[in-house]
Amino acid sequence: MPPTCSGLLCLSLLLGKSLLVSSVQVVTSGQQNISLNGKWTLENSNGTLSLPAEVPGCVHTALLKQGYIQDPYYRFNDVAYGWIALDNWTYTTTFTVPSDMRAKQRVMLVFEGIDTISTVSLNGAAVGRTDNMFLQYVRWVNSHDPHEAVHTSPVRYAAQRSEAHSYRVPPDCPPEVQQGQCHVNYIRKEQSSFSWDWGPSFPTAGLWKGVRLEAYDVLRVFHLATVPVYNQTSSGWSLQVELQVEVVAEVTRGQLTLSLPGLDTQQTFPVQLLPGRTRNTYTLHVNTVRQSEHRGNTLHINTAFPFFVRLQVYFRTVELVQEPVPGSPGLSFYFRVNGKAVFMKGSNWIPTHSFQDLVSPAGVRSLLESAVAANMNALRVWGGGVYQQDLFYSLCDELGVMVWQDFMFACALYPTEEDFMDSVREEVRQQVRRLKSHPSVVLWSGNNENEVALATNWFGIPGPERPLYVKDYVKLYVDNIRALVLEEDQSRPFLASSPTNGLASERQGWVADDPYDPRYGDTHYYSYSRDCWDWSAFPRTRFASEYGFQSWPSFSTLQKVSVPEDWSWDGPFSSHRQHHAEGNRQMLEQAGLHYHLPNATDPLRRYKHTLYITQVMQAQCVKAQTEFYRRSRSEVVGGKGHTMGALYWQLNDIWQAPSWSSIEFGGKWKMLHYFAQRFFAPVLPVGFEDGVSMVIYAVSDLSVDLNLTAQVWPVNNQTVGGELLLPVDALLKGCGNCTRRSCLLAFHLEDNHGNQGPTFLLFPPQTEVRGDGERGYTVTLRSTSVAPFVWLDAGDVPGRFGSNGFLMASRSQEVGFVPWGPTSAEELGRALTVTSLRDVY
Ligand code: BMA
């Protein structure tokens, strides 16, 4: 320890420029830890602001908690608080180190995450600099490295880097409608924190993860990972156990025993640990693994050294299959898990909050449980946000959610100078080591949309300059990121980008002429102007990893961050929150193709109806597109098809604003999420018109044969039979004076045990609502006439309905409501509102 403090360490972190590294931490006996989380002091550059600040945390939340600013999400505050990210800030704390800790051979200062550009000093002497929010930084504190302290705000730092760069690396700035900051591609920080087309600009700074001191005498475990390997030839499993330790004692010999008691497996290895850092991989041959079981097995690691580990390991294989498809030019693109082809059903995950320290474990769990409740089996962690916290991946392991993991690069070109590349390399190493033990992670993917940005020249790069950018692209994602991933983890596939043509992109030098080619790889497809009910417009892709439509969140969600004068579709608040150019107009135009647009004379009523109609449009559009992808699984039409994935854009929101999400900020389900629960159901009837026919197409994800009957009702409730192909004219005639405009069509599938799939009605009735019940509530809906898109909204009461939406004519229906916290029947009854298309007409 530096003598100046004699038992008292003073540490200040100056946010403003680059400590080194490490990964998983296992506490060993004889190791002592002191948490430095809690209250620190935060000061701005000229000392006019000095306040207590919570660690983990960031400047914005510290200012908020101390009352210096209001809710940053309130009204126009994102713009009003732009000054915060332009200043430099210093975090300071003092702490005492007990004498027994000081007596240890080594004391380390561990920052789980620093956001982003900072110099860390201890007792006035700089001990390191940081430049990447995705790194854990570890520093011995009994040595000094003199570093110059450069204190820069993330925004100013990004601008300086761009200025200093010898050529332009576009885009310079986000579109004006996003009201964001420029040059985010120069800083290894959450890319969407400088603004996105669904999110505000809050370039945060701070100690966003925990800080601690660790002291030890003999060794510290830096990294521990387990990777199961399946040998095709012997049909046997082995488990690779990677262990990286730092040894401070003399040469240590001993034994290490790996055992999986549940699988009658045990092996002992001789070990010699030399001073310094060593990394070894031990291969444990596993006796038996019952293939079909997706459950954890406990691995015990016993050693003669002072540490002992117990952890869960899982056995599964994953392959990304790209091979010729009969009757279709191109290559397949699908995931095979434990030897079985899997259709991925799910969505894309974006950061759940602008201030990561405000992301609660309960919030993460609620979102993941909502995904599973909607029959999703996969999520893509999108590359413009953050690598998620450990809890996210553990929950995905537990809930059976497959994770497509992007590296954090999105919608931009990136610099490749050496210090940037060093930082990226360390980021990739740390993140892959941290996450590779999670069976939920099934794919590493280099970036979001950067191949297509180059291929289709988003940034207007003149022809002669293109090779320079292609070279940078290959250097970053192929020569470095891919090479490192292959070195660190061969147990799962790697893709350079999304969308990509996969192997076909590789053959074209990693940038395909058309990365959207539906015959190869994955695609992203957005079209807001074409009628989304027309399925023939959708690309029959191998894998739809992004597609979607915007909607507005519910009134109760918006109400928390707005005032009555904001509640108008054409007002400044509505344009301020809309970060996608022309988004509000596009939503109404798409809705107008099938629904009457709200025209109530009462402005508030009209505003609420408009929010509702955007949700109706979004739910129905994403349903139409997803159903098309699901039925394209077994079809090859015109050489295209064999679709094996549908991940719509996007699952969640970062704030209260219009976006493509199916879940609002705060966790409330939009209409789309209820629809997703149905359109992702394991057995799904898809009804669509094909020429003169109405087709009911049965989709099943189950691996057993089903004997299914389609039941179809016209509006007068007569069963018109189990036919699968119905001429539309005959169908309309069969129910009296039906026309396309007056008819309701309902259908469901039923297996030979009488189990019914969801009933889909295109049009249903007027409603009357009552709430009662103790553990959960039942809302009774009654109607005497057809009411389409019946929508129940519980306002601010947290929870979700069991099902909702569609009633048969002259029927009553009970809908369960599961509250997510204490709520009385009266409270729910008061909060409930019901809207249907009839209210809008
Ligand atoms: C995509 C995504 C995001 C974006 C979304 C909606 O392509 O990768 O960048 O938010 O479209 O525009």
mmCIF file of N, CA and C and ligand atoms in Angstrom, residues 196-198 382 411 448-449 524 526 528 546 649 660, ligand 1:
data_model
loop_
_atom_site.group_PDB
_atom_site.id
_atom_site.type_symbol
_atom_site.label_atom_id
_atom_site.label_comp_id
_atom_site.label_asym_id
_atom_site.label_seq_id
_atom_site.Cartn_x
_atom_site.Cartn_y
_atom_site.Cartn_z
ATOM 1 N N TRP A 196 -31.177 6.660 -30.282
ATOM 2 C CA TRP A 196 -31.511 5.655 -31.303
ATOM 3 C C TRP A 196 -32.897 5.959 -31.843
ATOM 4 N N ASP A 197 -33.361 5.136 -32.807
ATOM 5 C CA ASP A 197 -34.673 5.490 -33.352
ATOM 6 C C ASP A 197 -35.816 5.066 -32.435
ATOM 7 N N TRP A 198 -35.502 4.502 -31.273
ATOM 8 C CA TRP A 198 -36.502 4.220 -30.240
ATOM 9 C C TRP A 198 -36.057 4.748 -28.885
ATOM 10 N N TRP A 382 -29.365 -7.507 -29.020
ATOM 11 C CA TRP A 382 -29.006 -6.650 -30.159
ATOM 12 C C TRP A 382 -27.707 -5.859 -29.904
ATOM 13 N N CYS A 411 -25.067 -0.487 -36.826
ATOM 14 C CA CYS A 411 -25.499 0.543 -37.773
ATOM 15 C C CYS A 411 -24.428 1.605 -38.037
ATOM 16 N N ASN A 448 -24.554 -5.568 -35.720
ATOM 17 C CA ASN A 448 -25.892 -5.346 -36.258
ATOM 18 C C ASN A 448 -25.830 -4.464 -37.501
ATOM 19 N N GLU A 449 -26.131 -5.053 -38.639
ATOM 20 C CA GLU A 449 -26.370 -4.322 -39.887
ATOM 21 C C GLU A 449 -25.153 -3.616 -40.478
ATOM 22 N N HIS A 524 -33.324 -8.837 -42.392
ATOM 23 C CA HIS A 524 -34.111 -7.838 -41.664
ATOM 24 C C HIS A 524 -35.030 -7.249 -42.721
ATOM 25 N N TYR A 526 -38.224 -4.400 -43.295
ATOM 26 C CA TYR A 526 -39.206 -3.424 -42.812
ATOM 27 C C TYR A 526 -39.876 -2.777 -44.006
ATOM 28 N N TYR A 528 -43.167 -0.045 -44.235
ATOM 29 C CA TYR A 528 -44.265 0.566 -43.496
ATOM 30 C C TYR A 528 -45.408 0.979 -44.413
ATOM 31 N N GLU A 546 -35.169 -9.831 -37.931
ATOM 32 C CA GLU A 546 -35.775 -8.534 -37.573
ATOM 33 C C GLU A 546 -36.888 -8.213 -38.536
ATOM 34 N N TRP A 649 -38.818 -7.420 -34.246
ATOM 35 C CA TRP A 649 -38.207 -6.241 -33.642
ATOM 36 C C TRP A 649 -39.296 -5.462 -32.945
ATOM 37 N N TRP A 660 -41.108 -0.125 -31.741
ATOM 38 C CA TRP A 660 -41.519 -1.396 -32.327
ATOM 39 C C TRP A 660 -41.785 -2.446 -31.239
HETATM 40 C C1 BMA B 1 -33.143 -2.240 -37.125
HETATM 41 C C2 BMA B 1 -32.444 -2.401 -35.830
HETATM 42 C C3 BMA B 1 -32.360 -1.123 -35.088
HETATM 43 C C4 BMA B 1 -33.554 -0.253 -35.297
HETATM 44 C C5 BMA B 1 -34.671 -0.997 -35.981
HETATM 45 C C6 BMA B 1 -35.855 -0.156 -36.290
HETATM 46 O O1 BMA B 1 -32.614 -2.494 -38.261
HETATM 47 O O2 BMA B 1 -31.230 -3.067 -35.953
HETATM 48 O O3 BMA B 1 -31.190 -0.437 -35.456
HETATM 49 O O4 BMA B 1 -33.956 0.279 -34.119
HETATM 50 O O5 BMA B 1 -34.205 -1.492 -37.183
HETATM 51 O O6 BMA B 1 -35.553 0.850 -37.194
#
